[in-house]
Short mmCIF file of C-alpha atoms in Angstrom, two decimals:
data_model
loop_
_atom_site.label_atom_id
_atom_site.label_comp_id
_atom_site.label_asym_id
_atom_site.label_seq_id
_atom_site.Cartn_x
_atom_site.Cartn_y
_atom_site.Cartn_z
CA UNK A 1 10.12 -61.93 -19.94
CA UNK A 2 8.48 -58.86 -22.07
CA UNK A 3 11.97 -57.22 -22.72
CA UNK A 4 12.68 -53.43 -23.04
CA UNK A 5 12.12 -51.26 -26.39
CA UNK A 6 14.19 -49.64 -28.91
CA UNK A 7 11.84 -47.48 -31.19
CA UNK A 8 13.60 -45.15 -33.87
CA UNK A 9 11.21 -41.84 -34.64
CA UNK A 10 11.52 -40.80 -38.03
CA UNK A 11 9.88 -37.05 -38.90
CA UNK A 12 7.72 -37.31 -41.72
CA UNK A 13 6.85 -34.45 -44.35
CA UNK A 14 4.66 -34.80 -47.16
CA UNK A 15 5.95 -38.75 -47.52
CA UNK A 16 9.62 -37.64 -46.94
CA UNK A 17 12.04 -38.12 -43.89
CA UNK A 18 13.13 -34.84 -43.14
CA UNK A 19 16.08 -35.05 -40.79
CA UNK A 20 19.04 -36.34 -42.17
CA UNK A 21 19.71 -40.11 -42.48
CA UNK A 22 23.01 -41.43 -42.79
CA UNK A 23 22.91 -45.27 -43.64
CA UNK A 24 25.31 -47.27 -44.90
CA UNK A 25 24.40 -49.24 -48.14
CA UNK A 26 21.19 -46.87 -48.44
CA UNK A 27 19.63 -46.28 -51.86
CA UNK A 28 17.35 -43.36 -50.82
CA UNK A 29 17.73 -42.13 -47.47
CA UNK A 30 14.38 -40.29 -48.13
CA UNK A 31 12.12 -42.80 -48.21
CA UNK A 32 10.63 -43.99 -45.00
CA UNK A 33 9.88 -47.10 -46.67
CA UNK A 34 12.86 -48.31 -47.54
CA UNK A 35 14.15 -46.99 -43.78
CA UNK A 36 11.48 -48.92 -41.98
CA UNK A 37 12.54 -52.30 -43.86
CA UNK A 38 16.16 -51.30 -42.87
CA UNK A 39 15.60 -50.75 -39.40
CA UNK A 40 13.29 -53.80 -39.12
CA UNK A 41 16.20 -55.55 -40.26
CA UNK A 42 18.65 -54.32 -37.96
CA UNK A 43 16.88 -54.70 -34.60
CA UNK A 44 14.13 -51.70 -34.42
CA UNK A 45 11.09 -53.04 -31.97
CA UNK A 46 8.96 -51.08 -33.13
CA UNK A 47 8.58 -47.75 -35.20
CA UNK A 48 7.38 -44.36 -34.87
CA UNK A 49 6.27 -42.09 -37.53
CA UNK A 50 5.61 -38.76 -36.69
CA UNK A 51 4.21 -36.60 -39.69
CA UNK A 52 4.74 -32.59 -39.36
CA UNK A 53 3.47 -32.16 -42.76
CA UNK A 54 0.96 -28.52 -42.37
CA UNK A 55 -0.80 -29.19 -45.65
CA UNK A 56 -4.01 -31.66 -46.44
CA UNK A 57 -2.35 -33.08 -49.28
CA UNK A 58 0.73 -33.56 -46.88
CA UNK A 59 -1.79 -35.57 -44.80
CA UNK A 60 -2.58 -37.60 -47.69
CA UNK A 61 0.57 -38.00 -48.54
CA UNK A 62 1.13 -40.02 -45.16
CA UNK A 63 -1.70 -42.10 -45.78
CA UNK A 64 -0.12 -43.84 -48.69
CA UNK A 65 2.69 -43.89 -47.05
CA UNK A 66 1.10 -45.89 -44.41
CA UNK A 67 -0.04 -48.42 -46.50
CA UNK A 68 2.95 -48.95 -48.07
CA UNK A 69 5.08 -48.98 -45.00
CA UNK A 70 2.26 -51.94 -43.58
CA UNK A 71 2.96 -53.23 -46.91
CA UNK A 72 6.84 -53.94 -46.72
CA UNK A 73 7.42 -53.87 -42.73
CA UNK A 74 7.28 -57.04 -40.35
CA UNK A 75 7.08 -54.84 -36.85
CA UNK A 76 4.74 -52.72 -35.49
CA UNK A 77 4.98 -49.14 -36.07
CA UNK A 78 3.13 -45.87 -34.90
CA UNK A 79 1.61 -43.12 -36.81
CA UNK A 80 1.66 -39.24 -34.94
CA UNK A 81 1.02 -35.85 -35.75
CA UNK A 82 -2.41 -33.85 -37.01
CA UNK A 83 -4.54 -37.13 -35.59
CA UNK A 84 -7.51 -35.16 -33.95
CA UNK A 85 -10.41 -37.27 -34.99
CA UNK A 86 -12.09 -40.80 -34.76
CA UNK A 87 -12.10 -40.46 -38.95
CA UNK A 88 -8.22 -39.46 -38.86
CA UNK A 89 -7.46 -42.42 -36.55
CA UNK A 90 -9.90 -44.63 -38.49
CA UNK A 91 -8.65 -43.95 -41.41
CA UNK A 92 -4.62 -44.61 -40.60
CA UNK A 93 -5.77 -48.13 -38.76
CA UNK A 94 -7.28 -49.15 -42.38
CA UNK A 95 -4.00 -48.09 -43.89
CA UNK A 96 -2.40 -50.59 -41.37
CA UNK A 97 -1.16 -48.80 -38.87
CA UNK A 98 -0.77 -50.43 -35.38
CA UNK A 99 -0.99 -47.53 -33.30
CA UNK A 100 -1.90 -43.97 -33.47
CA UNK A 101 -0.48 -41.03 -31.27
CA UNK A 102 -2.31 -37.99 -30.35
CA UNK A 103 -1.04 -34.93 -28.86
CA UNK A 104 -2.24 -31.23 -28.66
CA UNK A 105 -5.56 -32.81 -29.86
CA UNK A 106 -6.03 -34.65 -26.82
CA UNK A 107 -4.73 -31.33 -24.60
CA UNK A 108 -7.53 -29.36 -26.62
CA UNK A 109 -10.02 -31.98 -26.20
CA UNK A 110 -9.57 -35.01 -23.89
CA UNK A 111 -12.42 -37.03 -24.75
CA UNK A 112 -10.85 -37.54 -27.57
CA UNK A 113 -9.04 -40.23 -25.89
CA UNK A 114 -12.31 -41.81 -24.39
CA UNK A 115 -13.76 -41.89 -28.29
CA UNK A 116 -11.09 -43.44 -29.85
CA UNK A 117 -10.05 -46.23 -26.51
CA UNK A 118 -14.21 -46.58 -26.89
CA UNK A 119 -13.62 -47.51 -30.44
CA UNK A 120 -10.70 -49.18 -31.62
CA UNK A 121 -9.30 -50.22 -28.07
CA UNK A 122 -6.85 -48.96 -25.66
CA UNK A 123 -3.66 -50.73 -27.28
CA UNK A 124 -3.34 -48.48 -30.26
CA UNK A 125 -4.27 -45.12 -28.41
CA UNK A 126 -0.55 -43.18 -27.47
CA UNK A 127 -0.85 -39.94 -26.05
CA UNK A 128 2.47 -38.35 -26.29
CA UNK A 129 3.24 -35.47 -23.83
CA UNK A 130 5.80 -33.07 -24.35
CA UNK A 131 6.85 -31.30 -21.33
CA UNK A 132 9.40 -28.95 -19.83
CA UNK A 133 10.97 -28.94 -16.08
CA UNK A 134 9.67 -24.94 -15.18
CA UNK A 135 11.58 -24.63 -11.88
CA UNK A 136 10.29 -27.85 -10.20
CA UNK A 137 7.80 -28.22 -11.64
CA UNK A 138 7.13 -30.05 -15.15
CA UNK A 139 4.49 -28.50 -17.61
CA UNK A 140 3.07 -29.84 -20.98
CA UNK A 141 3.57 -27.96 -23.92
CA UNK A 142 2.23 -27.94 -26.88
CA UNK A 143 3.17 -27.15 -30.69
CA UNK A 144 7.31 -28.03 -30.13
CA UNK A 145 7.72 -26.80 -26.78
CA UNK A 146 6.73 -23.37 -27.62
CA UNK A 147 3.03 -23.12 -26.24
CA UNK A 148 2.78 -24.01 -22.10
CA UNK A 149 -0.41 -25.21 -21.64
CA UNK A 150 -1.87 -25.43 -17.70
CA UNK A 151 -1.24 -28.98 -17.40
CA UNK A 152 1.22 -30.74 -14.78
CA UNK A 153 3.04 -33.63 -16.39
CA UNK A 154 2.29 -36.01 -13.96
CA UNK A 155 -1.40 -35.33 -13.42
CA UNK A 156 -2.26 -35.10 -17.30
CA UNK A 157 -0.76 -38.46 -17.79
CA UNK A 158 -2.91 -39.55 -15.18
CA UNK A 159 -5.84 -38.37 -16.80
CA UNK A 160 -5.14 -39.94 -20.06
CA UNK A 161 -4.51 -43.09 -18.63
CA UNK A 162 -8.13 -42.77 -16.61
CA UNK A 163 -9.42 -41.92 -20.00
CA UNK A 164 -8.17 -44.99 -22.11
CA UNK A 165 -4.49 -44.40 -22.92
CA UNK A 166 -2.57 -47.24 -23.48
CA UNK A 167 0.70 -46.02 -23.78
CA UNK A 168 2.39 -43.02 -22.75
CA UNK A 169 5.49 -41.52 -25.07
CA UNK A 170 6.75 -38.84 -22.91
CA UNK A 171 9.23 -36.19 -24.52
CA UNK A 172 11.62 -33.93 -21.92
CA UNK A 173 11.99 -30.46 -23.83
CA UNK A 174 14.62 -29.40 -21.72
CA UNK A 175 16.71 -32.91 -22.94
CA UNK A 176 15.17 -32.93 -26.32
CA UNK A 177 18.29 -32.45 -29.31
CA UNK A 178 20.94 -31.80 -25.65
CA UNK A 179 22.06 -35.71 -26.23
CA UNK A 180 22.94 -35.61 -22.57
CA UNK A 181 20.66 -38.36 -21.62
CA UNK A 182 16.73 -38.89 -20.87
CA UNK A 183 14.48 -36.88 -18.38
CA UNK A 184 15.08 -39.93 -15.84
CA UNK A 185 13.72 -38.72 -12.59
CA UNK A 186 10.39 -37.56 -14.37
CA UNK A 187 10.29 -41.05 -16.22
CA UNK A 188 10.72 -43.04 -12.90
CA UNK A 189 7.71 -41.32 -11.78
CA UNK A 190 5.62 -41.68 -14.57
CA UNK A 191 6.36 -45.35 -14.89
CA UNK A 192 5.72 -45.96 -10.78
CA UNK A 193 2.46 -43.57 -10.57
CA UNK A 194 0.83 -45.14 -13.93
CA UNK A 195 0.49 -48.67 -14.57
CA UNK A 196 0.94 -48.27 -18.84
CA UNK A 197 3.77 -48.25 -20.44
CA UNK A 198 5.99 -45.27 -21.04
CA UNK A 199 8.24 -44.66 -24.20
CA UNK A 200 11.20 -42.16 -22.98
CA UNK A 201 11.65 -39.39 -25.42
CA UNK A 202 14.37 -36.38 -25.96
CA UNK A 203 18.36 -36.87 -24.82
CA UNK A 204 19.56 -40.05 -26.26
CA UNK A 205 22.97 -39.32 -26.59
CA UNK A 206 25.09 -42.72 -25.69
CA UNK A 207 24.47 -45.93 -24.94
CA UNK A 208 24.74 -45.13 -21.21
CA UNK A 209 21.80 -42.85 -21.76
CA UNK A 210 19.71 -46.03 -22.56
CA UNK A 211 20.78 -48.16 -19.98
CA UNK A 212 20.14 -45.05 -17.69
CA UNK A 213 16.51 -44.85 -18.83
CA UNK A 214 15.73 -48.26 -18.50
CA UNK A 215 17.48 -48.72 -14.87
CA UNK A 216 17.04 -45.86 -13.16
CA UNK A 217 14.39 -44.12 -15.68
CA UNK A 218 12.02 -47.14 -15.43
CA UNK A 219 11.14 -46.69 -18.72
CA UNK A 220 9.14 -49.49 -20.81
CA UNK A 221 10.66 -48.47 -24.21
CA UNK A 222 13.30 -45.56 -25.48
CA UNK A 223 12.77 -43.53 -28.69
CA UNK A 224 15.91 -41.59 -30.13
CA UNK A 225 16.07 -39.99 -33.91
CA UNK A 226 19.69 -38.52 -34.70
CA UNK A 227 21.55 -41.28 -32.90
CA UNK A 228 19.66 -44.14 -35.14
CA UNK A 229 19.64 -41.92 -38.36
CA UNK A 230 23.42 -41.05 -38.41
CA UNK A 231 24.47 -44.41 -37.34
CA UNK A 232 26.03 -43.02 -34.15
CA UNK A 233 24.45 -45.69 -32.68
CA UNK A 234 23.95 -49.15 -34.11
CA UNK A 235 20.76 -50.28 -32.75
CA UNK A 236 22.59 -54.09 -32.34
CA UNK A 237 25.12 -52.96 -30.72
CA UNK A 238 22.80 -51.40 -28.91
CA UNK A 239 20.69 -54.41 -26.90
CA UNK A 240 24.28 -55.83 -26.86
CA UNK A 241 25.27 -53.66 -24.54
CA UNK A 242 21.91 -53.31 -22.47
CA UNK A 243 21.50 -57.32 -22.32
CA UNK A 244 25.49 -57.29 -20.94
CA UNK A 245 23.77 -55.10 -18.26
CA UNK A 246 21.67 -57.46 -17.61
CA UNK A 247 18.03 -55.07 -19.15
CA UNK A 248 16.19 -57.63 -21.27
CA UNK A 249 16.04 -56.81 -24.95
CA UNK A 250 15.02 -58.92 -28.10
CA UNK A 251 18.42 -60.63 -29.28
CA UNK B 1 -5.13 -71.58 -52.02
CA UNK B 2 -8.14 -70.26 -50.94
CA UNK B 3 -7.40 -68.47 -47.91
CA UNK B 4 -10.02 -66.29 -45.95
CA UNK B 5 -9.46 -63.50 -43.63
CA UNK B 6 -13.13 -63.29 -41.42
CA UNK B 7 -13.79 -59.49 -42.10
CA UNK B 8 -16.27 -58.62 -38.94
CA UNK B 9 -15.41 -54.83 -38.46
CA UNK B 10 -12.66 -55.93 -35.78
CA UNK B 11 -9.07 -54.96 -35.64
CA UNK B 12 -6.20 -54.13 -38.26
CA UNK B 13 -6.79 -56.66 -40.85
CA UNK B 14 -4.45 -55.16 -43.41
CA UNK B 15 -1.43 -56.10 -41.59
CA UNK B 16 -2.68 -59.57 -41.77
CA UNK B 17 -3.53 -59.59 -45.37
CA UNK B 18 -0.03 -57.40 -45.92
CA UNK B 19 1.70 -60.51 -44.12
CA UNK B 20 0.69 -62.75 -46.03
CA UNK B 21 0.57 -61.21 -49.30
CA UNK B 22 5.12 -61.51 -47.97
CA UNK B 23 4.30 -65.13 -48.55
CA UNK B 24 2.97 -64.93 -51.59
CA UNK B 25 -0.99 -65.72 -51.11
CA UNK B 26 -4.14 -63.16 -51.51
CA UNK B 27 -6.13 -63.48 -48.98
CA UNK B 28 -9.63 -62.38 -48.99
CA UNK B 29 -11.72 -60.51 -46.71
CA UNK B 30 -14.96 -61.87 -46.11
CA UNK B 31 -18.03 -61.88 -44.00
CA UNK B 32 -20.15 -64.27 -46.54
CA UNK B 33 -21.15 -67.48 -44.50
CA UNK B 34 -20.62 -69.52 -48.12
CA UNK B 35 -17.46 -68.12 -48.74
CA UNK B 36 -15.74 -68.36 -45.42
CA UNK B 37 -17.02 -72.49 -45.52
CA UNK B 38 -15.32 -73.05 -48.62
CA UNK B 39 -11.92 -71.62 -47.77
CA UNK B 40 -9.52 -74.09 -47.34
CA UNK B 41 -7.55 -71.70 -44.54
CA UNK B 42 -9.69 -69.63 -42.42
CA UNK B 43 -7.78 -66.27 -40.62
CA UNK B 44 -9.99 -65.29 -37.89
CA UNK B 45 -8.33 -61.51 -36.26
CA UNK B 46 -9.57 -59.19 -33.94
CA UNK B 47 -8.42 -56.45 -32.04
CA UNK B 48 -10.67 -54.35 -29.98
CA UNK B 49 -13.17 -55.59 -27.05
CA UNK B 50 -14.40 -59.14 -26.24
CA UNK B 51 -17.89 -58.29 -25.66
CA UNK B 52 -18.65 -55.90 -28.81
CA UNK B 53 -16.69 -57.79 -31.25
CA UNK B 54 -18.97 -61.26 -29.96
CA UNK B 55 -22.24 -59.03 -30.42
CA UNK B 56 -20.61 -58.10 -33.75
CA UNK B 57 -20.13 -62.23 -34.74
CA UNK B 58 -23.32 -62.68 -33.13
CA UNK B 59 -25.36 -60.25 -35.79
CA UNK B 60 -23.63 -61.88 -39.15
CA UNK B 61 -24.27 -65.21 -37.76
CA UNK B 62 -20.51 -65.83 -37.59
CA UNK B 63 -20.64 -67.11 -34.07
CA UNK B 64 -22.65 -70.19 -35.03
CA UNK B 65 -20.68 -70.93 -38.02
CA UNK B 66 -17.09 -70.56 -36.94
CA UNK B 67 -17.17 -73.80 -33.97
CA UNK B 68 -18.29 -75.40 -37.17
CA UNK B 69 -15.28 -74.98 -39.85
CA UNK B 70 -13.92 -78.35 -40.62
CA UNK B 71 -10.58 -76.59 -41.96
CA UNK B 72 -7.99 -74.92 -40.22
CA UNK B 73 -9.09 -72.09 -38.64
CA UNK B 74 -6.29 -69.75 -36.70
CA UNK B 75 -7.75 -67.13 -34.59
CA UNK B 76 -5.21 -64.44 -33.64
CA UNK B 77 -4.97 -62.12 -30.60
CA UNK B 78 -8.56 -60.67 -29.66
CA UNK B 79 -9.85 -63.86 -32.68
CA UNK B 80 -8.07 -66.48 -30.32
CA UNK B 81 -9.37 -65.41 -26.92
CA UNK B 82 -13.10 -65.36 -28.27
CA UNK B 83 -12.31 -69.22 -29.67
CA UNK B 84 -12.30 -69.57 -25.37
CA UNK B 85 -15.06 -69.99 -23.71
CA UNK B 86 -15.97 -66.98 -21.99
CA UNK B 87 -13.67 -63.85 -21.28
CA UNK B 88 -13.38 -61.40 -18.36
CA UNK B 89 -13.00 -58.13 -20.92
CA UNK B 90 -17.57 -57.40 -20.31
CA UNK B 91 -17.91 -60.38 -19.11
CA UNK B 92 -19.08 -62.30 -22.54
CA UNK B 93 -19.43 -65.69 -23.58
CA UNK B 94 -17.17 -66.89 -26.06
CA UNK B 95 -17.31 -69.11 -29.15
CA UNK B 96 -16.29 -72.13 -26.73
CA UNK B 97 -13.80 -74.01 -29.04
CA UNK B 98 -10.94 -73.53 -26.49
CA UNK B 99 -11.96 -75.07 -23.04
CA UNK B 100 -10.35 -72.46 -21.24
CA UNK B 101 -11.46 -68.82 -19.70
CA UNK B 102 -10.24 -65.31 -20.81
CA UNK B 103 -9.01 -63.77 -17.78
CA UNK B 104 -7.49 -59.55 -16.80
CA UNK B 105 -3.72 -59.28 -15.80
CA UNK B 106 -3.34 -57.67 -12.37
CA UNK B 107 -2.20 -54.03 -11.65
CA UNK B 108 1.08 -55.86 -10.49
CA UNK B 109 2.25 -55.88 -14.31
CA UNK B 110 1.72 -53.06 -16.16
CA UNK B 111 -1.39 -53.34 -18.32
CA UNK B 112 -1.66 -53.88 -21.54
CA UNK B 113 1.58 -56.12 -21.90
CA UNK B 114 3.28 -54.49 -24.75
CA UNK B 115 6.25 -55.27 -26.75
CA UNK B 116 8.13 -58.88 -27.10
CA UNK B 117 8.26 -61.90 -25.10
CA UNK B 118 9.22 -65.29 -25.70
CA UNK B 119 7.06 -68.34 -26.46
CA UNK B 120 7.99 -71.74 -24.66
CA UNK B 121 6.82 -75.44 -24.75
CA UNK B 122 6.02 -75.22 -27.95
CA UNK B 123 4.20 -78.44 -29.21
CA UNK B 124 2.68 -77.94 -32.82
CA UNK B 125 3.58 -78.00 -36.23
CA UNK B 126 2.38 -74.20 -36.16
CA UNK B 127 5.69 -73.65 -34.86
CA UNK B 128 8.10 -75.78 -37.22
CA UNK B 129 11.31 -74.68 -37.32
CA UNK B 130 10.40 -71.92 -34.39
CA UNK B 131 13.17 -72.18 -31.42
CA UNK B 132 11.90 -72.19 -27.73
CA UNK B 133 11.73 -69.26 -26.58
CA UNK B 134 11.49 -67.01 -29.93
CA UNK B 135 10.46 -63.43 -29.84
CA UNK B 136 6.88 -62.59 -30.51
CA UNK B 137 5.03 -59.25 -30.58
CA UNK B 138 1.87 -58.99 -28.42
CA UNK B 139 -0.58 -56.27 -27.09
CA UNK B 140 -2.95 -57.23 -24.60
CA UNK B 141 -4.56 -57.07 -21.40
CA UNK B 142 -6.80 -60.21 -21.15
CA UNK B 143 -4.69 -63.59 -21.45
CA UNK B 144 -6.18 -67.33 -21.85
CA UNK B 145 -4.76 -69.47 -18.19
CA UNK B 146 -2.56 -72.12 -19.25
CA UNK B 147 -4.42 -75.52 -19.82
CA UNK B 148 -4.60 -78.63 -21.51
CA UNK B 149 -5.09 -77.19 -24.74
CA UNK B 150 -1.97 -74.80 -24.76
CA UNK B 151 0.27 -75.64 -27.57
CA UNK B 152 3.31 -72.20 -26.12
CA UNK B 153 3.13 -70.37 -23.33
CA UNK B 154 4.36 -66.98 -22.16
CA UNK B 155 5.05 -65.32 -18.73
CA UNK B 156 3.82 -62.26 -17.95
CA UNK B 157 2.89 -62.02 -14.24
CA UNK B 158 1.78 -65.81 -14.43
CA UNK B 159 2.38 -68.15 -17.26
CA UNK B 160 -0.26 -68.40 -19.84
CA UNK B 161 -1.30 -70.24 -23.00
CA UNK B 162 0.28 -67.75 -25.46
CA UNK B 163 -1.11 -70.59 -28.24
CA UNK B 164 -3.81 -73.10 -28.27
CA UNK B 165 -4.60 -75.92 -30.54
CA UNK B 166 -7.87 -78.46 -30.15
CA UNK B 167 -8.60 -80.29 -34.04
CA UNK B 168 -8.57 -78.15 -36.28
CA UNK B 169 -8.41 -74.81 -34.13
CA UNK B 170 -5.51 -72.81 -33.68
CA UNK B 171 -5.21 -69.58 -31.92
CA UNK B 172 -2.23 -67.33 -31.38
CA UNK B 173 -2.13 -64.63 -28.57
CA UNK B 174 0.63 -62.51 -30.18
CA UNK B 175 1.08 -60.97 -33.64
CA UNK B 176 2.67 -63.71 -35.86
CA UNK B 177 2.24 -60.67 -38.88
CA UNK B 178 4.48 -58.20 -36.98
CA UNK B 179 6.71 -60.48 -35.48
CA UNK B 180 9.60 -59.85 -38.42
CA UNK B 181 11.02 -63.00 -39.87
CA UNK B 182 9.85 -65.67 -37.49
CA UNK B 183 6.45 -64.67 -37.19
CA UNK B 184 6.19 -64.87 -40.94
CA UNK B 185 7.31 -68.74 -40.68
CA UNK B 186 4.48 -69.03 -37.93
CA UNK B 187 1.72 -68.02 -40.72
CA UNK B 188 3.74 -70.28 -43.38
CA UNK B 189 3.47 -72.99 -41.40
CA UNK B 190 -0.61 -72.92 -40.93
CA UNK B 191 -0.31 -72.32 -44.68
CA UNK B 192 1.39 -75.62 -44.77
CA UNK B 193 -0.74 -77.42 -41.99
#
C-alpha cells in the first residue's frame, strides 16, 4: 500500500538554513547538508528545500548546494523558490534534484507549467499554492501571504493540474506558524476534486494535527518546519503514532 | 568495474551516479555505442515520456544495441518500462526485452503514484538480503501488468510487476538510488550479480 508522507521543509538562504534547528548530536545546525543526511536517517520521506535567498549569487549558492545534498542524501527531496524558467528548472534537475516547485511564477505565467510537464515530465513539476480563507472563500496569495492575487484555491489547482502538475503542496496562511493544526476542510477538497497528490502545508502543531490531515484532511503527504527542527516532534515517533491509528506510513 | 550509466538526455542521472558513487564505483555517462558494449554493468535510467525518450534511443542507435548487451543491463523506472514491449504513455513501441505491455493507472488511484510502497514475491538475487515487503520510492503513472517475467510486485490499484528479470535484463520500477539504505543494497547487489 503507497503509505502517507512526512516531508520536513527547511528555508534556505544563500546555502544556509535560516530558521532555527535544534538537533541533538548536531555538528552544524546550519548546514542543510548535514540536516538532510540526519533527517534521512531518522524517518524523513522525502525533503523540501525552499530557497528565499533575493540575490543571484544566493541562487547559486543553492545550486551547489543541490549537488551536494544529491551527493550525500538517499531520499528524494524538492527544490522551491525563484524557479521561473525551463533553464532554472533544468538546471536544478542536473544538480540532482528530484522535483522542482514553482509558485508566483506559475500565478504570473501558467504555461509555465505546460513547458516544464512538456519537458522533464509531470512527476517533478509541484506547484505550491499558498492561500488564505477570505470569509468563505479561499484566495491564493502570493509573495508570503501578503499579495492576493484573483485566483480561487480550488479552481487554480484545477488548472495546474489540467496543465501538467503533478503534485500539489498547498499552504493555509491563516494556519501557517498558528500550530493549531492543518487547513483540513480545504485539503479534503483538494484531494477529492483533483486526482494528484496533495502535500498539506501550515499548522502542524501535534501529532493529532497529522493524523487529522491524513484522516479527515485526505491529504497524500504533510510538511511541517518548527516541529521537525526543534525536535518537538520526533519524526519516528511520529509514523508510530499514525501507523497505531491505523494511516499507513514507512516503518 | 566498468560500470556505464546510458546518458540519452532522459531523466535525473546524477542521483544515479551520486548512488553509486555511496558504494564506492564511478560510473560513467555514456552515449558511445563502443563504450556502453564494453561495460561490464550497464545502468539504463529514464525519467520523462515513453514515446520521446524511444525517438531519443531511436536517433543514437541505442534502441538496436541495448536488446543486444550480453552483460547485465538494469533499466530503472521510465529505462525499465521501455525494456517492455510497447507502452500506453503515446502509444510507442518499446525495446521488447520484457514480454509484457506498459499500461496507465485509472483515475480510481490518484495519478502519478507517489511516495513508498512495498515490494513482494521477490525472486532474484537483485534483491539479496531485501525483506518482503521493503519500502521503495517510486513516481509513476504507467506500470508494467504482472507476468511471467516479474521478479516483485507492488499494488497500487492492481498488482503489478514492480521488477522484471529475463537473462541478463533487469528492470526496476521504483528508485533503488533514493530508496535510503535498502535501495542502496538493491544497486550493490546488481554490482555483485
Amino acid at each position: 500500500m503507497l503509505t502517507k508522507r512526512i516531508i520536513p521543509c527547511l528555508d534556505i538562504k544563500n546555502g544556509r538554513t535560516v530558521k532555527g534547528v535544534n538537533f541533538v548530536n548536531l555538528i552544524d545546525a546550519g548546514d542543510p547538508v548535514v540536516l538532510a543526511k540526519q533527517y534521512a536517517e531518522l524517518g524523513a520521506d522525502e525533503l523540501v528545500f525552499l530557497d528565499i535567498s533575493a540575490t543571484l549569487e544566493g541562487r547559486k549558492t543553492m545550486r551547489e548546494m543541490v549537488l551536494k545534498v544529491a551527493e550525500q542524501v538517499n531520499i528524494p527531496f524538492t527544490v522551491g523558490g525563484g524557479i521561473s524558467s525551463i533553464e532554472d528548472v533544468d538546471i536544478l534537475l542536473k544538480c540532482g534534484a528530484d522535483k522542482v516547485s514553482i509558485n508566483s511564477s506559475a500565478v504570473k505565467r501558467p504555461e509555465l507549467v505546460n513547458e516544464l510537464a512538456d519537458k522533464f515530465g509531470s512527476q517533478c513539476v509541484v506547484v505550491a499554492i499558498d492561500a488564505k480563507q477570505i470569509g468563505k472563500e479561499w484566495i491564493v496569495h502570493l509573495a508570503g501571504g501578503t499579495v492576493a492575487t484573483e485566483l480561487n484555491l480550488f479552481d487554480w489547482a484545477k488548472e495546474v493540474e489540467k496543465r501538467g502538475a503533478g503534485e500539489i503542496l498547498f499552504t493555509s496562511m491563516n494556519n501557517d506558524g498558528t500550530k493549531a493544526g492543518f487547513a483540513n476542510k480545504a485539503l479534503a477538497k483538494l484531494s477529492t476534486e483533483l486526482n494528484i497528490p496533495i502535500i498539506a502545508s501550515g499548522g502542524a502543531g501535534t501529532v493529532q494535527h497529522f493524523i487529522d490531515t491524513f484522516v479527515e484532511g485526505k491529504s497524500d503527504a504533510a510538511l511541517a518546519a518548527s516541529v521537525f527542527h526543534f525536535g518537538e516532534i520526533p519524526i519516528l515517533e511520529l509514523k508510530a503514532a499514525l501507523k497505531k491509528n491505523n494511516i499507513p506510513v514507512r516503518l | 568495474m566498468k560500470l556505464v550509466i546510458i546518458d540519452y538526455g532522459a531523466g535525473n542521472i546524477k542521483s544515479i551516479q551520486f548512488a553509486f558513487k555511496r558504494l564506492g564505483f564511478d560510473a560513467v555517462l555514456s552515449n558511445n555505442i563502443d563504450e556502453i558494449k564494453a561495460a561490464e554493468k550497464v545502468i539504463f535510467p529514464g525519467v520523462g515520456e515513453a514515446s520521446s525518450a524511444m525517438k531519443m534511443l531511436k536517433e543514437s542507435g541505442l534502441e538496436k544495441l541495448i536488446p543486444t548487451l550480453k552483460q547485465p543491463v538494469l533499466g530503472i523506472c521510465l529505462g525499465m518500462q521501455l525494456m517492455c514491449n510497447s507502452s500506453e504513455e503515446g502509444n510507442t513501441k518499446g525495446l521488447g526485452i520484457f514480454n509484457v505491455d506498459v499500461k496507465k493507472f485509472s483515475n480510481s488511484v490518484k495519478v502519478p503514484q507517489m511516495g513508498w510502497n512495498v515490494i513482494s514475491d521477490l525472486k532474484s538475487d537483485l534483491f539479496k538480503g531485501i525483506k518482503n515487503k521493503e519500502f521503495m520510492y517510486l513516481v509513476h503513472s504507467f506500470y508494467a501488468e504482472n507476468c511471467k517475467e516479474s521478479i516483485a510486485t507492488t499494488d497500487y490499484e492492481i498488482q503489478y510487476a514492480s521488477a522484471l528479470q529475463k537473462n541478463n535484463f533487469y528492470g526496476v520500477q521504483f528508485h533503488p538510488e533514493k530508496s535510503g539504505v535498502e535501495g542502496a543494497k538493491i544497486l550493490q547487489n546488481f554490482l555483485n550479480l
